[in-house]
mmCIF file of C-alpha atoms in Angstrom:
data_model
loop_
_atom_site.group_PDB
_atom_site.id
_atom_site.type_symbol
_atom_site.label_atom_id
_atom_site.label_comp_id
_atom_site.label_asym_id
_atom_site.label_seq_id
_atom_site.Cartn_x
_atom_site.Cartn_y
_atom_site.Cartn_z
ATOM 1 C CA MET E 246 30.021 26.104 -21.015
ATOM 2 C CA ALA E 247 26.888 27.899 -22.195
ATOM 3 C CA CYS E 248 24.673 25.383 -20.352
ATOM 4 C CA ALA E 249 26.687 25.908 -17.181
ATOM 5 C CA LEU E 250 26.177 29.664 -17.401
ATOM 6 C CA VAL E 251 22.438 29.293 -17.948
ATOM 7 C CA LEU E 252 22.084 26.991 -14.974
ATOM 8 C CA PHE E 253 24.156 29.275 -12.771
ATOM 9 C CA GLY E 254 21.999 32.259 -13.730
ATOM 10 C CA TYR E 255 18.838 30.306 -12.925
ATOM 11 C CA VAL E 256 20.101 29.315 -9.482
ATOM 12 C CA GLN E 257 21.109 32.882 -8.711
ATOM 13 C CA LYS E 258 17.622 34.128 -9.647
ATOM 14 C CA LYS E 259 15.880 31.562 -7.484
ATOM 15 C CA SER E 260 18.191 32.369 -4.604
ATOM 16 C CA GLY E 261 17.412 36.070 -4.930
ATOM 17 C CA GLN E 262 13.678 35.405 -4.972
ATOM 18 C CA ALA E 263 13.929 33.348 -1.821
ATOM 19 C CA ALA E 264 15.316 36.306 0.097
ATOM 20 C CA GLN E 265 11.823 37.811 0.510
ATOM 21 C CA LYS E 266 9.308 35.548 2.188
ATOM 22 C CA TYR E 267 5.748 36.614 1.435
ATOM 23 C CA LYS E 268 2.830 36.029 3.790
ATOM 24 C CA VAL E 269 -0.257 34.507 2.177
ATOM 25 C CA ALA E 270 -3.556 33.686 3.875
ATOM 26 C CA VAL E 271 -5.607 30.774 2.543
ATOM 27 C CA ILE E 272 -9.215 31.394 3.640
ATOM 28 C CA ALA E 273 -11.507 28.462 2.795
ATOM 29 C CA LYS E 274 -15.217 27.795 3.134
ATOM 30 C CA SER E 275 -14.488 25.278 5.883
ATOM 31 C CA THR E 276 -11.536 23.216 7.121
ATOM 32 C CA GLU E 277 -12.689 19.709 8.068
ATOM 33 C CA SER E 278 -13.764 18.034 4.825
ATOM 34 C CA ALA E 279 -11.497 15.795 2.759
ATOM 35 C CA PHE E 280 -11.883 18.319 -0.046
ATOM 36 C CA TRP E 281 -10.471 21.217 1.972
ATOM 37 C CA LYS E 282 -7.717 19.119 3.525
ATOM 38 C CA SER E 283 -6.614 18.267 0.012
ATOM 39 C CA VAL E 284 -6.724 21.981 -0.947
ATOM 40 C CA PHE E 285 -4.514 22.751 2.052
ATOM 41 C CA ALA E 286 -2.084 19.983 1.097
ATOM 42 C CA GLY E 287 -1.705 21.441 -2.381
ATOM 43 C CA ALA E 288 -1.286 24.949 -1.030
ATOM 44 C CA ASN E 289 1.325 23.782 1.433
ATOM 45 C CA ALA E 290 3.310 22.087 -1.305
ATOM 46 C CA ALA E 291 3.353 25.328 -3.318
ATOM 47 C CA GLY E 292 4.216 27.304 -0.185
ATOM 48 C CA THR E 293 7.233 25.108 0.396
ATOM 49 C CA GLU E 294 8.314 25.338 -3.231
ATOM 50 C CA TYR E 295 8.044 29.130 -3.429
ATOM 51 C CA ASN E 296 9.160 29.892 0.129
ATOM 52 C CA VAL E 297 5.809 31.442 1.093
ATOM 53 C CA GLU E 298 4.627 31.764 4.682
ATOM 54 C CA LEU E 299 1.083 30.403 4.751
ATOM 55 C CA SER E 300 -1.817 30.544 7.172
ATOM 56 C CA PHE E 301 -4.883 28.316 6.769
ATOM 57 C CA GLN E 302 -8.331 29.094 8.113
ATOM 58 C CA GLY E 303 -12.040 28.821 7.474
ATOM 59 C CA PRO E 304 -15.332 28.925 9.350
ATOM 60 C CA GLU E 305 -16.878 25.886 11.026
ATOM 61 C CA THR E 306 -19.793 25.803 8.567
ATOM 62 C CA GLU E 307 -20.006 26.594 4.863
ATOM 63 C CA GLU E 308 -22.790 29.130 5.456
ATOM 64 C CA ASP E 309 -20.819 31.436 7.777
ATOM 65 C CA TYR E 310 -19.787 34.319 5.523
ATOM 66 C CA GLU E 311 -19.558 36.704 8.488
ATOM 67 C CA THR E 312 -16.704 34.727 10.041
ATOM 68 C CA GLN E 313 -15.025 34.646 6.646
ATOM 69 C CA ASN E 314 -15.278 38.438 6.430
ATOM 70 C CA ARG E 315 -13.662 38.770 9.864
ATOM 71 C CA MET E 316 -10.890 36.441 8.741
ATOM 72 C CA ILE E 317 -10.276 38.616 5.678
ATOM 73 C CA GLU E 318 -10.096 41.731 7.879
ATOM 74 C CA GLN E 319 -7.718 40.010 10.310
ATOM 75 C CA ALA E 320 -5.471 38.759 7.516
ATOM 76 C CA ALA E 321 -5.195 42.334 6.228
ATOM 77 C CA ALA E 322 -4.394 43.574 9.759
ATOM 78 C CA ASP E 323 -1.724 40.874 10.065
ATOM 79 C CA GLY E 324 0.025 42.234 6.997
ATOM 80 C CA VAL E 325 -0.456 39.459 4.467
ATOM 81 C CA SER E 326 0.594 40.184 0.909
ATOM 82 C CA ALA E 327 -2.059 38.001 -0.725
ATOM 83 C CA ILE E 328 -5.263 36.142 0.097
ATOM 84 C CA VAL E 329 -6.249 32.888 -1.583
ATOM 85 C CA PHE E 330 -9.998 32.810 -1.057
ATOM 86 C CA SER E 331 -13.079 30.620 -1.548
ATOM 87 C CA ALA E 332 -16.328 32.493 -0.989
ATOM 88 C CA VAL E 333 -19.187 31.232 1.154
ATOM 89 C CA ASP E 334 -21.427 33.942 -0.290
ATOM 90 C CA TYR E 335 -20.901 35.419 -3.766
ATOM 91 C CA ASN E 336 -22.234 38.821 -2.765
ATOM 92 C CA ALA E 337 -21.868 39.060 1.015
ATOM 93 C CA ASN E 338 -18.108 38.424 0.909
ATOM 94 C CA ALA E 339 -17.488 41.031 -1.792
ATOM 95 C CA LYS E 340 -17.063 44.145 0.348
ATOM 96 C CA ALA E 341 -14.451 42.551 2.646
ATOM 97 C CA ILE E 342 -12.470 41.370 -0.397
ATOM 98 C CA ASP E 343 -12.680 44.819 -2.000
ATOM 99 C CA GLU E 344 -11.473 46.465 1.199
ATOM 100 C CA ALA E 345 -8.508 44.092 1.465
ATOM 101 C CA ALA E 346 -7.577 44.799 -2.178
ATOM 102 C CA LYS E 347 -7.627 48.549 -1.511
ATOM 103 C CA LYS E 348 -4.809 47.924 0.958
ATOM 104 C CA GLY E 349 -2.684 46.438 -1.818
ATOM 105 C CA ILE E 350 -3.402 42.803 -1.027
ATOM 106 C CA LYS E 351 -3.482 40.496 -4.061
ATOM 107 C CA ILE E 352 -6.627 38.364 -4.364
ATOM 108 C CA VAL E 353 -6.785 34.883 -5.882
ATOM 109 C CA VAL E 354 -10.090 32.979 -5.833
ATOM 110 C CA ILE E 355 -10.266 29.192 -5.712
ATOM 111 C CA ASP E 356 -13.303 26.882 -5.907
ATOM 112 C CA SER E 357 -16.109 29.389 -5.247
ATOM 113 C CA ASP E 358 -16.226 32.890 -6.730
ATOM 114 C CA VAL E 359 -16.882 36.281 -5.152
ATOM 115 C CA ASN E 360 -18.546 39.299 -6.766
ATOM 116 C CA SER E 361 -15.441 41.484 -6.940
ATOM 117 C CA ASP E 362 -13.423 43.116 -9.699
ATOM 118 C CA ALA E 363 -10.423 43.063 -7.369
ATOM 119 C CA VAL E 364 -9.777 39.365 -8.070
ATOM 120 C CA SER E 365 -6.634 38.858 -10.159
ATOM 121 C CA CYS E 366 -7.048 35.165 -10.884
ATOM 122 C CA ARG E 367 -9.827 32.596 -10.524
ATOM 123 C CA ILE E 368 -9.003 28.877 -10.193
ATOM 124 C CA SER E 369 -11.784 26.316 -9.997
ATOM 125 C CA THR E 370 -13.679 23.492 -11.512
ATOM 126 C CA ASP E 371 -15.723 24.595 -14.523
ATOM 127 C CA ASN E 372 -18.803 24.254 -12.356
ATOM 128 C CA TYR E 373 -21.358 24.555 -15.160
ATOM 129 C CA ALA E 374 -19.566 21.841 -17.149
ATOM 130 C CA ALA E 375 -19.310 19.665 -14.038
ATOM 131 C CA GLY E 376 -23.064 20.031 -13.585
ATOM 132 C CA GLN E 377 -23.539 18.955 -17.200
ATOM 133 C CA MET E 378 -21.341 15.951 -16.516
ATOM 134 C CA ALA E 379 -23.549 15.053 -13.558
ATOM 135 C CA GLY E 380 -26.646 15.506 -15.740
ATOM 136 C CA ARG E 381 -25.351 13.065 -18.342
ATOM 137 C CA ALA E 382 -24.652 10.525 -15.624
ATOM 138 C CA ALA E 383 -28.150 10.956 -14.202
ATOM 139 C CA LEU E 384 -29.680 10.237 -17.587
ATOM 140 C CA LEU E 385 -28.082 6.778 -17.562
ATOM 141 C CA CYS E 386 -30.956 5.798 -15.270
ATOM 142 C CA PRO E 387 -32.767 3.070 -17.274
ATOM 143 C CA GLU E 388 -36.329 3.969 -16.230
ATOM 144 C CA GLU E 389 -38.851 5.099 -18.838
ATOM 145 C CA ARG E 390 -39.975 8.052 -16.683
ATOM 146 C CA LEU E 391 -37.537 10.069 -14.629
ATOM 147 C CA TYR E 392 -38.525 11.970 -11.483
ATOM 148 C CA VAL E 393 -35.542 14.018 -10.421
ATOM 149 C CA GLY E 394 -34.642 15.401 -7.030
ATOM 150 C CA ILE E 395 -31.786 17.856 -6.488
ATOM 151 C CA VAL E 396 -30.233 18.277 -3.054
ATOM 152 C CA ASN E 397 -28.187 21.453 -3.286
ATOM 153 C CA PHE E 398 -26.325 23.543 -0.749
ATOM 154 C CA ASP E 399 -26.534 27.251 0.041
ATOM 155 C CA GLU E 400 -28.213 29.087 -2.846
ATOM 156 C CA LYS E 401 -25.943 32.108 -2.234
ATOM 157 C CA THR E 402 -22.834 30.108 -3.143
ATOM 158 C CA ALA E 403 -21.764 30.507 -6.753
ATOM 159 C CA ASN E 404 -20.379 27.046 -7.465
ATOM 160 C CA GLY E 405 -23.458 25.140 -6.279
ATOM 161 C CA GLN E 406 -25.761 27.285 -8.393
ATOM 162 C CA GLU E 407 -23.544 26.913 -11.467
ATOM 163 C CA ARG E 408 -23.487 23.119 -11.052
ATOM 164 C CA GLU E 409 -27.269 22.999 -10.727
ATOM 165 C CA ALA E 410 -27.671 25.170 -13.838
ATOM 166 C CA GLY E 411 -25.457 22.845 -15.885
ATOM 167 C CA PHE E 412 -27.280 19.797 -14.535
ATOM 168 C CA ARG E 413 -30.715 21.190 -15.326
ATOM 169 C CA ASP E 414 -29.734 22.298 -18.834
ATOM 170 C CA VAL E 415 -28.805 18.695 -19.697
ATOM 171 C CA VAL E 416 -31.573 16.861 -17.860
ATOM 172 C CA GLU E 417 -34.475 19.106 -18.901
ATOM 173 C CA LYS E 418 -33.889 18.209 -22.559
ATOM 174 C CA ASP E 419 -34.666 14.528 -21.976
ATOM 175 C CA GLU E 420 -38.317 13.725 -22.706
ATOM 176 C CA ARG E 421 -38.326 11.045 -19.984
ATOM 177 C CA VAL E 422 -37.955 13.705 -17.286
ATOM 178 C CA LYS E 423 -41.367 14.488 -15.768
ATOM 179 C CA TYR E 424 -40.208 16.972 -13.143
ATOM 180 C CA ILE E 425 -37.160 18.302 -11.311
ATOM 181 C CA GLU E 426 -37.498 19.406 -7.693
ATOM 182 C CA THR E 427 -34.741 21.125 -5.703
ATOM 183 C CA LYS E 428 -34.351 20.855 -1.943
ATOM 184 C CA THR E 429 -31.928 23.471 -0.550
ATOM 185 C CA VAL E 430 -29.983 22.288 2.497
ATOM 186 C CA LEU E 431 -27.217 23.411 4.798
ATOM 187 C CA SER E 432 -23.831 22.192 3.693
ATOM 188 C CA THR E 433 -23.770 19.503 6.378
ATOM 189 C CA THR E 434 -24.147 15.764 6.232
ATOM 190 C CA GLU E 435 -26.970 15.664 8.765
ATOM 191 C CA ASP E 436 -29.143 18.346 7.140
ATOM 192 C CA ALA E 437 -28.706 16.777 3.710
ATOM 193 C CA ARG E 438 -29.548 13.364 5.148
ATOM 194 C CA GLN E 439 -32.722 14.612 6.850
ATOM 195 C CA LYS E 440 -33.984 16.661 3.917
ATOM 196 C CA THR E 441 -33.246 13.963 1.358
ATOM 197 C CA SER E 442 -35.466 11.652 3.387
ATOM 198 C CA GLU E 443 -38.160 14.350 3.537
ATOM 199 C CA LEU E 444 -37.882 14.884 -0.221
ATOM 200 C CA TRP E 445 -38.305 11.210 -1.017
ATOM 201 C CA ARG E 446 -41.110 10.610 1.491
ATOM 202 C CA GLY E 447 -42.998 13.536 -0.034
ATOM 203 C CA ARG E 448 -42.391 12.214 -3.555
ATOM 204 C CA PRO E 449 -41.612 8.497 -3.361
ATOM 205 C CA GLU E 450 -41.653 8.220 -7.148
ATOM 206 C CA ILE E 451 -38.272 10.038 -7.303
ATOM 207 C CA ASN E 452 -35.804 7.744 -8.996
ATOM 208 C CA VAL E 453 -32.912 10.146 -9.685
ATOM 209 C CA ILE E 454 -31.128 12.321 -7.117
ATOM 210 C CA ALA E 455 -28.223 14.707 -7.773
ATOM 211 C CA THR E 456 -26.164 16.545 -5.194
ATOM 212 C CA PHE E 457 -23.185 18.820 -5.569
ATOM 213 C CA ASN E 458 -20.591 18.787 -2.780
ATOM 214 C CA GLU E 459 -18.871 16.450 -0.327
ATOM 215 C CA TRP E 460 -21.070 17.001 2.727
ATOM 216 C CA THR E 461 -24.376 16.841 0.844
ATOM 217 C CA SER E 462 -23.157 13.758 -1.029
ATOM 218 C CA LEU E 463 -22.564 11.958 2.250
ATOM 219 C CA GLY E 464 -25.978 13.051 3.545
ATOM 220 C CA VAL E 465 -27.769 11.820 0.434
ATOM 221 C CA GLY E 466 -25.891 8.520 0.567
ATOM 222 C CA TRP E 467 -26.847 7.951 4.186
ATOM 223 C CA ALA E 468 -30.480 8.796 3.429
ATOM 224 C CA ILE E 469 -30.567 6.305 0.556
ATOM 225 C CA ARG E 470 -29.206 3.687 2.962
ATOM 226 C CA ASP E 471 -31.720 4.644 5.666
ATOM 227 C CA LEU E 472 -34.620 4.424 3.231
ATOM 228 C CA GLY E 473 -33.433 1.179 1.639
ATOM 229 C CA ILE E 474 -33.896 2.511 -1.903
ATOM 230 C CA LYS E 475 -30.489 2.082 -3.506
ATOM 231 C CA ASP E 476 -31.914 -0.321 -6.095
ATOM 232 C CA LYS E 477 -34.684 2.117 -6.997
ATOM 233 C CA THR E 478 -32.691 5.356 -7.253
ATOM 234 C CA THR E 479 -29.838 6.625 -9.414
ATOM 235 C CA VAL E 480 -27.653 8.938 -7.329
ATOM 236 C CA VAL E 481 -25.041 11.278 -8.808
ATOM 237 C CA ALA E 482 -22.835 12.987 -6.216
ATOM 238 C CA PHE E 483 -19.688 15.092 -5.946
ATOM 239 C CA ASP E 484 -16.188 14.827 -4.523
ATOM 240 C CA SER E 485 -14.025 12.057 -3.106
ATOM 241 C CA ASN E 486 -14.378 11.002 0.503
ATOM 242 C CA VAL E 487 -13.517 7.541 1.799
ATOM 243 C CA VAL E 488 -17.129 7.113 2.939
ATOM 244 C CA SER E 489 -18.703 8.256 -0.340
ATOM 245 C CA VAL E 490 -16.307 6.031 -2.281
ATOM 246 C CA GLY E 491 -17.504 3.163 -0.068
ATOM 247 C CA MET E 492 -21.085 4.122 -0.939
ATOM 248 C CA LEU E 493 -20.175 4.057 -4.628
ATOM 249 C CA GLU E 494 -18.953 0.496 -4.186
ATOM 250 C CA THR E 495 -22.028 -0.667 -2.216
ATOM 251 C CA GLY E 496 -24.585 1.071 -4.410
ATOM 252 C CA GLU E 497 -26.003 3.985 -2.463
ATOM 253 C CA VAL E 498 -24.183 6.281 -4.906
ATOM 254 C CA ASP E 499 -23.941 5.471 -8.632
ATOM 255 C CA ALA E 500 -21.500 8.121 -9.852
ATOM 256 C CA LEU E 501 -19.127 10.677 -8.363
ATOM 257 C CA VAL E 502 -17.985 13.859 -10.107
ATOM 258 C CA VAL E 503 -14.515 14.149 -8.612
ATOM 259 C CA GLN E 504 -12.741 17.518 -8.613
ATOM 260 C CA ASN E 505 -9.048 18.275 -8.180
ATOM 261 C CA PRO E 506 -8.806 20.212 -4.894
ATOM 262 C CA TYR E 507 -5.060 19.599 -4.542
ATOM 263 C CA ALA E 508 -4.474 21.457 -7.804
ATOM 264 C CA MET E 509 -6.743 24.314 -6.648
ATOM 265 C CA GLY E 510 -4.657 24.786 -3.525
ATOM 266 C CA TYR E 511 -1.322 24.464 -5.285
ATOM 267 C CA LEU E 512 -2.217 26.788 -8.159
ATOM 268 C CA GLY E 513 -3.834 29.294 -5.803
ATOM 269 C CA VAL E 514 -0.591 29.802 -3.885
ATOM 270 C CA GLU E 515 1.526 29.624 -7.034
ATOM 271 C CA LYS E 516 -0.524 32.337 -8.724
ATOM 272 C CA ALA E 517 -0.429 34.484 -5.566
ATOM 273 C CA TYR E 518 3.362 34.193 -5.619
ATOM 274 C CA GLN E 519 3.519 35.118 -9.284
ATOM 275 C CA LEU E 520 1.406 38.201 -8.653
ATOM 276 C CA LEU E 521 3.658 39.237 -5.793
ATOM 277 C CA THR E 522 6.752 38.871 -7.937
ATOM 278 C CA GLY E 523 5.434 41.138 -10.694
ATOM 279 C CA GLN E 524 3.564 38.873 -13.079
ATOM 280 C CA LYS E 525 0.273 40.234 -14.398
ATOM 281 C CA LEU E 526 -2.670 37.823 -14.244
ATOM 282 C CA SER E 527 -5.566 40.282 -14.398
ATOM 283 C CA GLY E 528 -8.806 38.387 -14.956
ATOM 284 C CA GLU E 529 -7.085 35.046 -15.603
ATOM 285 C CA LYS E 530 -9.260 31.965 -15.199
ATOM 286 C CA MET E 531 -7.959 28.443 -14.725
ATOM 287 C CA ASP E 532 -10.103 25.316 -14.978
ATOM 288 C CA THR E 533 -9.029 22.354 -12.851
ATOM 289 C CA ALA E 534 -10.073 18.981 -14.165
ATOM 290 C CA THR E 535 -13.051 16.878 -13.116
ATOM 291 C CA THR E 536 -13.460 13.145 -13.603
ATOM 292 C CA MET E 537 -16.597 11.005 -13.651
ATOM 293 C CA VAL E 538 -16.105 7.881 -11.510
ATOM 294 C CA ASN E 539 -18.610 5.031 -11.383
ATOM 295 C CA ARG E 540 -18.616 1.374 -10.436
ATOM 296 C CA ASP E 541 -17.373 0.394 -13.898
ATOM 297 C CA ASN E 542 -14.187 2.423 -13.699
ATOM 298 C CA MET E 543 -13.567 3.058 -9.983
ATOM 299 C CA PHE E 544 -10.952 0.333 -9.656
ATOM 300 C CA SER E 545 -8.912 1.464 -12.659
ATOM 301 C CA GLU E 546 -5.467 2.763 -11.835
ATOM 302 C CA GLU E 547 -6.356 6.255 -13.042
ATOM 303 C CA CYS E 548 -9.489 6.517 -10.906
ATOM 304 C CA GLN E 549 -7.820 5.039 -7.841
ATOM 305 C CA LYS E 550 -5.209 7.798 -8.037
ATOM 306 C CA ILE E 551 -7.962 10.397 -8.276
ATOM 307 C CA LEU E 552 -10.094 8.947 -5.494
ATOM 308 C CA PHE E 553 -7.280 8.437 -3.003
ATOM 309 C CA ALA E 554 -4.707 10.931 -4.241
ATOM 310 C CA PHE E 555 -3.733 12.477 -0.888
ATOM 311 C CA ASP E 556 -5.327 10.322 1.811
#
């Protein structure tokens, strides 16, 4: 009888919560990559579970912070109760987020941080640790001397800079490393492809390349294929895309640091809902897992689930 009463009370509470449907805007850095589609899938699952009305949007490119700021302003004008946000620019997005928060909108950050004290919860990969993971993979290169190239995206984006810092802190300690050179690119496949080729042609001794997001990973992989240097270069890349996984299999890429974007999306909406229903999460940080996938483990059941989780 006691169990029946507990269950009845639980159902009544859930039913009461469902009476108010909150509006939450998910504003991403872009919308077209496999990474962001997986984020949206996770967010949508949480939206369904918690009866939240969601909108999904992001700029066409991952450098366009101005469009993001307009999206924040429009979301506030549309009367959203919370914004789940991934910042293109750590500093340039801050004012728009602060202004939204002044209107009582709850702010949850996923993936890429913003320079704002108004954020109630931050959910992301531990980007510094992920960079360290990439650094350890790069040092598996068997050569006696290592000449390292980094192809990194927008230097104003927090997560890319944190990943590079972690990578450098590991790699610089190895006596085999003779230099590390960074090439900053747009977060597009084509720009990363072109500038990787330029980097290698300028320094053809480079035998290790690291890159830190989905689009740049594809660009680096294509450049390695264009140049015909897959047997001469150890490439460590980020994220899971059907093309980059193919490159892992065929040798243009040697290791992928795979994040958990589905969890970022799900937890982002879940935490927004918790804030809106009175739970205090001030300053809370949540680390979503990363996994190192290489040719030795890519066909394991665990890695297959990670690589193709929501295709």
